[in-house]
Amino acid sequence: MKRKLLTLLALALSANVFSAIDPNTVEVKFDGNTATVTMAENIKAYVAVASGTSSHVKLLQAESFAGVDATADNEDGEIIYVLSGTSSDGEFYLEGAFKCSVELNGLTLTNPSGPAINLQNGKRCSVTAKKGTTSTLVDGVNEDFNGCYHCKGHTKFKGKGVLNVTGNSKHAIYSKEYLEIKNLTLNITSSVKDAIHCKEYFLMESGTVTINSAGDDGIQVELANDPVTGIIADHEDENTGNFYMEGGTLTINNYADKAVKADGELKITGGKRVFNENDMLAHAGIADQWADAAAASFYDLNGRRISQPQLRGIYIERRGDKTIKRIVR
């Protein structure tokens, strides 16, 4: 009898009957035309599955959810959605009104009729490519959405894995509010319009971003409809239309219009850029850009100090211990 019980237990474990899942976590595993959604007990009351076992996963996060069981690594107690598996006809759709995290754990997902990942959430969405994994997203034509990765709120891309994105409809990556990149290896293979399109501001802290075959701009940063804030410490709630690059490597190949276009300013303090930097366009007026000129010193590309830029072109600005290349057209 004991041997029989041990055999049954081994079979149950091999079938994941007793699979454990971390608190605050929803696991979504794609397999062809189906997907399995598994939720931690502590958040089952806050997430509804509106898609059954379909590979076109639709999850609805309760608007009343305000975070549970906070930890040192998850101080807001937000829900973490872990995506894995493969589908050539699937999607991940999420509605919510609270911060969330999406972890890509070796996901290969193609949606022939719209975004591969569609986050209808106006808050901050953290998207992590897990270390040692490669995830690939491909979309299909759908004029109702703007990207293969489409986010209604803020996006923070991070992680030490690899993410490949192809935009067959409009942009490869679209974030209706700001977009930040840290550590991630991001490869955009092609896009019908901009490879990356965001509003408020764009910040690349570190990582490797490679853009190929953009049908419009490599990266475009727009001002949102709200009043312009000016630069804010840590960029919290900032709406400047600025492009910031502090580190990492940014490579942009085969774009139709500009490598980088920003409604605000181009603020480059570090990192490596592998593209023609003359193909960067900032729309902020000269008077606005140099309004605080008294706090900085300026130089032309020959190293000659000038009192203040008067013409459109490329200048070097030194402010304290920081050096910034300013490109104004």
mmCIF file of C-alpha atoms in Angstrom, residues 50-289:
data_model
loop_
_atom_site.group_PDB
_atom_site.id
_atom_site.type_symbol
_atom_site.label_atom_id
_atom_site.label_comp_id
_atom_site.label_asym_id
_atom_site.label_seq_id
_atom_site.Cartn_x
_atom_site.Cartn_y
_atom_site.Cartn_z
ATOM 1 C CA ALA A 50 -13.145 36.495 -19.686
ATOM 2 C CA SER A 51 -11.671 34.215 -22.363
ATOM 3 C CA GLY A 52 -11.988 30.687 -20.983
ATOM 4 C CA THR A 53 -9.183 28.488 -22.312
ATOM 5 C CA SER A 54 -8.759 30.478 -25.542
ATOM 6 C CA SER A 55 -5.256 31.533 -26.583
ATOM 7 C CA HIS A 56 -6.682 35.052 -26.946
ATOM 8 C CA VAL A 57 -6.410 35.639 -23.214
ATOM 9 C CA LYS A 58 -8.548 38.421 -21.735
ATOM 10 C CA LEU A 59 -8.115 39.242 -18.052
ATOM 11 C CA LEU A 60 -10.069 41.848 -16.109
ATOM 12 C CA GLN A 61 -8.399 43.211 -12.969
ATOM 13 C CA ALA A 62 -10.876 44.654 -10.473
ATOM 14 C CA GLU A 63 -10.842 48.444 -10.269
ATOM 15 C CA SER A 64 -11.241 48.166 -6.504
ATOM 16 C CA PHE A 65 -7.908 46.358 -6.184
ATOM 17 C CA ALA A 66 -5.403 48.497 -4.287
ATOM 18 C CA GLY A 67 -2.603 46.051 -3.610
ATOM 19 C CA VAL A 68 -2.318 43.118 -1.205
ATOM 20 C CA ASP A 69 0.451 41.312 0.647
ATOM 21 C CA ALA A 70 3.239 43.780 -0.087
ATOM 22 C CA THR A 71 6.797 42.466 0.067
ATOM 23 C CA ALA A 72 10.266 43.966 -0.173
ATOM 24 C CA ASP A 73 10.334 43.100 -3.888
ATOM 25 C CA ASN A 74 6.719 44.102 -4.471
ATOM 26 C CA GLU A 75 6.140 47.063 -2.181
ATOM 27 C CA ASP A 76 2.819 47.986 -3.780
ATOM 28 C CA GLY A 77 1.472 44.455 -3.517
ATOM 29 C CA GLU A 78 0.693 44.631 -7.225
ATOM 30 C CA ILE A 79 -0.325 41.673 -9.345
ATOM 31 C CA ILE A 80 2.408 39.997 -11.411
ATOM 32 C CA TYR A 81 1.402 38.332 -14.687
ATOM 33 C CA VAL A 82 3.921 35.701 -15.829
ATOM 34 C CA LEU A 83 3.616 34.815 -19.526
ATOM 35 C CA SER A 84 5.223 31.785 -21.182
ATOM 36 C CA GLY A 85 4.680 29.286 -23.980
ATOM 37 C CA THR A 86 3.950 29.613 -27.685
ATOM 38 C CA SER A 87 0.973 30.548 -29.845
ATOM 39 C CA SER A 88 0.778 31.611 -33.485
ATOM 40 C CA ASP A 89 -2.781 32.873 -32.936
ATOM 41 C CA GLY A 90 -3.063 34.406 -29.486
ATOM 42 C CA GLU A 91 -2.831 37.566 -27.412
ATOM 43 C CA PHE A 92 -2.578 38.843 -23.856
ATOM 44 C CA TYR A 93 -5.193 41.498 -23.054
ATOM 45 C CA LEU A 94 -5.442 43.089 -19.622
ATOM 46 C CA GLU A 95 -7.802 45.715 -18.231
ATOM 47 C CA GLY A 96 -7.032 47.314 -14.897
ATOM 48 C CA ALA A 97 -6.738 50.499 -12.864
ATOM 49 C CA PHE A 98 -3.734 49.757 -10.666
ATOM 50 C CA LYS A 99 -0.012 49.255 -11.222
ATOM 51 C CA CYS A 100 0.915 45.833 -12.557
ATOM 52 C CA SER A 101 3.925 43.802 -13.651
ATOM 53 C CA VAL A 102 4.223 41.562 -16.689
ATOM 54 C CA GLU A 103 7.054 39.008 -16.737
ATOM 55 C CA LEU A 104 8.034 37.467 -20.063
ATOM 56 C CA ASN A 105 9.412 33.998 -19.437
ATOM 57 C CA GLY A 106 10.248 32.608 -22.865
ATOM 58 C CA LEU A 107 7.048 33.772 -24.581
ATOM 59 C CA THR A 108 6.533 33.459 -28.345
ATOM 60 C CA LEU A 109 3.246 35.118 -29.236
ATOM 61 C CA THR A 110 1.728 36.159 -32.566
ATOM 62 C CA ASN A 111 -1.666 37.819 -32.889
ATOM 63 C CA PRO A 112 -2.752 37.953 -36.563
ATOM 64 C CA SER A 113 -5.576 40.383 -35.730
ATOM 65 C CA GLY A 114 -4.063 42.948 -33.364
ATOM 66 C CA PRO A 115 -1.551 43.561 -30.563
ATOM 67 C CA ALA A 116 0.308 40.612 -29.095
ATOM 68 C CA ILE A 117 0.261 42.364 -25.696
ATOM 69 C CA ASN A 118 -2.511 44.888 -25.048
ATOM 70 C CA LEU A 119 -2.440 46.561 -21.616
ATOM 71 C CA GLN A 120 -5.540 48.696 -21.170
ATOM 72 C CA ASN A 121 -4.264 50.052 -17.886
ATOM 73 C CA GLY A 122 -3.614 53.763 -17.329
ATOM 74 C CA LYS A 123 -1.122 53.179 -14.518
ATOM 75 C CA ARG A 124 2.533 52.111 -14.549
ATOM 76 C CA CYS A 125 3.097 48.754 -16.227
ATOM 77 C CA SER A 126 6.450 47.099 -15.590
ATOM 78 C CA VAL A 127 7.489 44.624 -18.305
ATOM 79 C CA THR A 128 10.395 42.307 -17.461
ATOM 80 C CA ALA A 129 12.238 39.953 -19.809
ATOM 81 C CA LYS A 130 13.476 37.292 -17.416
ATOM 82 C CA LYS A 131 17.192 36.563 -17.386
ATOM 83 C CA GLY A 132 18.269 33.760 -19.704
ATOM 84 C CA THR A 133 15.068 33.853 -21.779
ATOM 85 C CA THR A 134 14.088 35.173 -25.196
ATOM 86 C CA SER A 135 10.557 36.358 -25.924
ATOM 87 C CA THR A 136 9.105 37.297 -29.311
ATOM 88 C CA LEU A 137 6.013 39.367 -30.087
ATOM 89 C CA VAL A 138 4.411 39.780 -33.535
ATOM 90 C CA ASP A 139 1.148 41.545 -34.369
ATOM 91 C CA GLY A 140 -1.328 41.736 -37.225
ATOM 92 C CA VAL A 141 -3.194 44.644 -38.790
ATOM 93 C CA ASN A 142 -5.772 46.298 -36.541
ATOM 94 C CA GLU A 143 -6.335 50.038 -36.940
ATOM 95 C CA ASP A 144 -7.942 50.291 -33.482
ATOM 96 C CA PHE A 145 -4.570 49.864 -31.759
ATOM 97 C CA ASN A 146 -1.184 51.485 -32.179
ATOM 98 C CA GLY A 147 1.375 48.811 -31.464
ATOM 99 C CA CYS A 148 2.354 45.164 -31.285
ATOM 100 C CA TYR A 149 2.980 46.053 -27.649
ATOM 101 C CA HIS A 150 0.199 48.528 -26.816
ATOM 102 C CA CYS A 151 -0.039 50.170 -23.394
ATOM 103 C CA LYS A 152 -2.597 52.741 -22.241
ATOM 104 C CA GLY A 153 -0.368 53.906 -19.367
ATOM 105 C CA HIS A 154 3.334 54.194 -18.464
ATOM 106 C CA THR A 155 5.773 51.457 -19.434
ATOM 107 C CA LYS A 156 8.993 50.433 -17.722
ATOM 108 C CA PHE A 157 10.892 47.815 -19.716
ATOM 109 C CA LYS A 158 13.575 46.013 -17.733
ATOM 110 C CA GLY A 159 15.233 42.666 -17.102
ATOM 111 C CA LYS A 160 18.298 40.865 -18.385
ATOM 112 C CA GLY A 161 16.530 38.780 -20.991
ATOM 113 C CA VAL A 162 15.858 39.394 -24.687
ATOM 114 C CA LEU A 163 12.672 40.775 -26.235
ATOM 115 C CA ASN A 164 12.076 40.744 -30.013
ATOM 116 C CA VAL A 165 9.162 42.773 -31.426
ATOM 117 C CA THR A 166 7.724 43.096 -34.947
ATOM 118 C CA GLY A 167 5.088 45.737 -35.732
ATOM 119 C CA ASN A 168 3.066 44.730 -38.788
ATOM 120 C CA SER A 169 0.187 47.169 -38.148
ATOM 121 C CA LYS A 170 1.566 50.499 -36.894
ATOM 122 C CA HIS A 171 4.285 50.953 -34.286
ATOM 123 C CA ALA A 172 6.211 48.032 -32.837
ATOM 124 C CA ILE A 173 6.002 49.489 -29.302
ATOM 125 C CA TYR A 174 3.418 52.075 -28.262
ATOM 126 C CA SER A 175 3.057 53.588 -24.802
ATOM 127 C CA LYS A 176 0.406 56.275 -24.365
ATOM 128 C CA GLU A 177 2.443 57.776 -21.536
ATOM 129 C CA TYR A 178 6.164 57.663 -20.714
ATOM 130 C CA LEU A 179 8.512 54.803 -21.590
ATOM 131 C CA GLU A 180 11.710 53.775 -19.784
ATOM 132 C CA ILE A 181 14.277 51.082 -20.628
ATOM 133 C CA LYS A 182 16.753 49.523 -18.206
ATOM 134 C CA ASN A 183 19.077 46.514 -18.758
ATOM 135 C CA LEU A 184 16.810 44.954 -21.373
ATOM 136 C CA THR A 185 18.041 43.661 -24.731
ATOM 137 C CA LEU A 186 15.321 44.884 -27.089
ATOM 138 C CA ASN A 187 15.343 44.051 -30.797
ATOM 139 C CA ILE A 188 12.736 45.612 -33.077
ATOM 140 C CA THR A 189 12.952 43.728 -36.338
ATOM 141 C CA SER A 190 10.573 45.952 -38.320
ATOM 142 C CA SER A 191 7.638 48.332 -37.966
ATOM 143 C CA VAL A 192 5.145 49.869 -40.372
ATOM 144 C CA LYS A 193 5.391 53.222 -38.578
ATOM 145 C CA ASP A 194 7.643 54.207 -35.644
ATOM 146 C CA ALA A 195 9.619 51.454 -33.999
ATOM 147 C CA ILE A 196 9.002 53.058 -30.588
ATOM 148 C CA HIS A 197 6.309 55.687 -30.029
ATOM 149 C CA CYS A 198 5.546 57.168 -26.613
ATOM 150 C CA LYS A 199 4.265 60.319 -24.941
ATOM 151 C CA GLU A 200 5.441 62.484 -22.012
ATOM 152 C CA TYR A 201 9.101 61.380 -22.216
ATOM 153 C CA PHE A 202 11.472 58.567 -23.227
ATOM 154 C CA LEU A 203 14.329 57.460 -20.966
ATOM 155 C CA MET A 204 17.038 54.897 -21.756
ATOM 156 C CA GLU A 205 19.061 54.205 -18.623
ATOM 157 C CA SER A 206 20.941 51.121 -19.819
ATOM 158 C CA GLY A 207 20.595 48.001 -21.928
ATOM 159 C CA THR A 208 20.808 47.361 -25.653
ATOM 160 C CA VAL A 209 18.169 48.528 -28.124
ATOM 161 C CA THR A 210 18.466 47.656 -31.822
ATOM 162 C CA ILE A 211 15.940 49.023 -34.302
ATOM 163 C CA ASN A 212 15.715 47.874 -37.919
ATOM 164 C CA SER A 213 13.426 48.859 -40.806
ATOM 165 C CA ALA A 214 11.171 51.511 -39.261
ATOM 166 C CA GLY A 215 8.572 52.775 -41.723
ATOM 167 C CA ASP A 216 8.672 56.226 -40.094
ATOM 168 C CA ASP A 217 10.865 57.265 -37.120
ATOM 169 C CA GLY A 218 13.095 55.031 -35.073
ATOM 170 C CA ILE A 219 11.849 56.649 -31.840
ATOM 171 C CA GLN A 220 9.211 59.364 -31.544
ATOM 172 C CA VAL A 221 8.366 61.161 -28.292
ATOM 173 C CA GLU A 222 5.210 63.272 -28.127
ATOM 174 C CA LEU A 223 3.866 65.702 -25.593
ATOM 175 C CA ALA A 224 0.680 64.475 -23.946
ATOM 176 C CA ASN A 225 -2.478 66.584 -23.986
ATOM 177 C CA ASP A 226 -1.954 67.723 -20.388
ATOM 178 C CA PRO A 227 -0.075 70.983 -19.745
ATOM 179 C CA VAL A 228 3.703 70.736 -20.050
ATOM 180 C CA THR A 229 5.309 70.279 -16.633
ATOM 181 C CA GLY A 230 8.961 71.028 -17.285
ATOM 182 C CA ILE A 231 11.653 68.635 -16.094
ATOM 183 C CA ILE A 232 10.855 66.999 -12.747
ATOM 184 C CA ALA A 233 13.262 65.221 -10.399
ATOM 185 C CA ASP A 234 13.186 61.463 -11.168
ATOM 186 C CA HIS A 235 10.772 62.427 -13.996
ATOM 187 C CA GLU A 236 7.767 61.517 -11.848
ATOM 188 C CA ASP A 237 4.608 62.833 -13.559
ATOM 189 C CA GLU A 238 6.760 64.656 -16.120
ATOM 190 C CA ASN A 239 5.358 65.742 -19.463
ATOM 191 C CA THR A 240 8.093 67.421 -21.506
ATOM 192 C CA GLY A 241 8.265 65.398 -24.717
ATOM 193 C CA ASN A 242 11.973 64.957 -23.946
ATOM 194 C CA PHE A 243 14.275 62.183 -25.134
ATOM 195 C CA TYR A 244 16.765 61.148 -22.423
ATOM 196 C CA MET A 245 19.703 58.794 -22.902
ATOM 197 C CA GLU A 246 21.927 58.078 -19.913
ATOM 198 C CA GLY A 247 23.555 54.772 -20.862
ATOM 199 C CA GLY A 248 23.376 51.585 -22.889
ATOM 200 C CA THR A 249 23.694 51.128 -26.644
ATOM 201 C CA LEU A 250 21.093 52.389 -29.099
ATOM 202 C CA THR A 251 21.372 51.227 -32.716
ATOM 203 C CA ILE A 252 18.928 52.458 -35.362
ATOM 204 C CA ASN A 253 19.062 51.208 -38.967
ATOM 205 C CA ASN A 254 16.898 51.708 -42.065
ATOM 206 C CA TYR A 255 14.365 54.298 -40.885
ATOM 207 C CA ALA A 256 12.236 56.352 -43.270
ATOM 208 C CA ASP A 257 12.172 59.737 -41.503
ATOM 209 C CA LYS A 258 14.247 60.476 -38.375
ATOM 210 C CA ALA A 259 16.294 58.261 -36.118
ATOM 211 C CA VAL A 260 14.887 60.115 -33.105
ATOM 212 C CA LYS A 261 12.167 62.771 -33.034
ATOM 213 C CA ALA A 262 11.059 64.576 -29.881
ATOM 214 C CA ASP A 263 8.480 67.265 -29.213
ATOM 215 C CA GLY A 264 10.743 68.473 -26.401
ATOM 216 C CA GLU A 265 14.528 68.327 -26.095
ATOM 217 C CA LEU A 266 17.259 65.775 -26.714
ATOM 218 C CA LYS A 267 19.163 65.237 -23.469
ATOM 219 C CA ILE A 268 22.069 62.845 -23.952
ATOM 220 C CA THR A 269 24.408 62.332 -21.013
ATOM 221 C CA GLY A 270 25.852 58.888 -21.750
ATOM 222 C CA GLY A 271 25.608 55.661 -23.683
ATOM 223 C CA LYS A 272 26.560 54.728 -27.224
ATOM 224 C CA ARG A 273 24.560 55.713 -30.312
ATOM 225 C CA VAL A 274 25.033 53.742 -33.511
ATOM 226 C CA PHE A 275 23.252 55.896 -36.083
ATOM 227 C CA ASN A 276 23.606 59.277 -37.759
ATOM 228 C CA GLU A 277 23.084 61.736 -34.912
ATOM 229 C CA ASN A 278 22.303 64.472 -37.434
ATOM 230 C CA ASP A 279 19.044 62.581 -37.947
ATOM 231 C CA MET A 280 17.742 63.571 -34.522
ATOM 232 C CA LEU A 281 15.046 66.244 -34.426
ATOM 233 C CA ALA A 282 13.916 68.280 -31.418
ATOM 234 C CA HIS A 283 10.876 70.526 -31.772
ATOM 235 C CA ALA A 284 11.290 72.664 -28.642
ATOM 236 C CA GLY A 285 11.978 76.279 -29.557
ATOM 237 C CA ILE A 286 15.450 77.731 -29.033
ATOM 238 C CA ALA A 287 14.158 80.299 -26.534
ATOM 239 C CA ASP A 288 12.552 77.563 -24.450
ATOM 240 C CA GLN A 289 15.582 75.286 -24.565
#
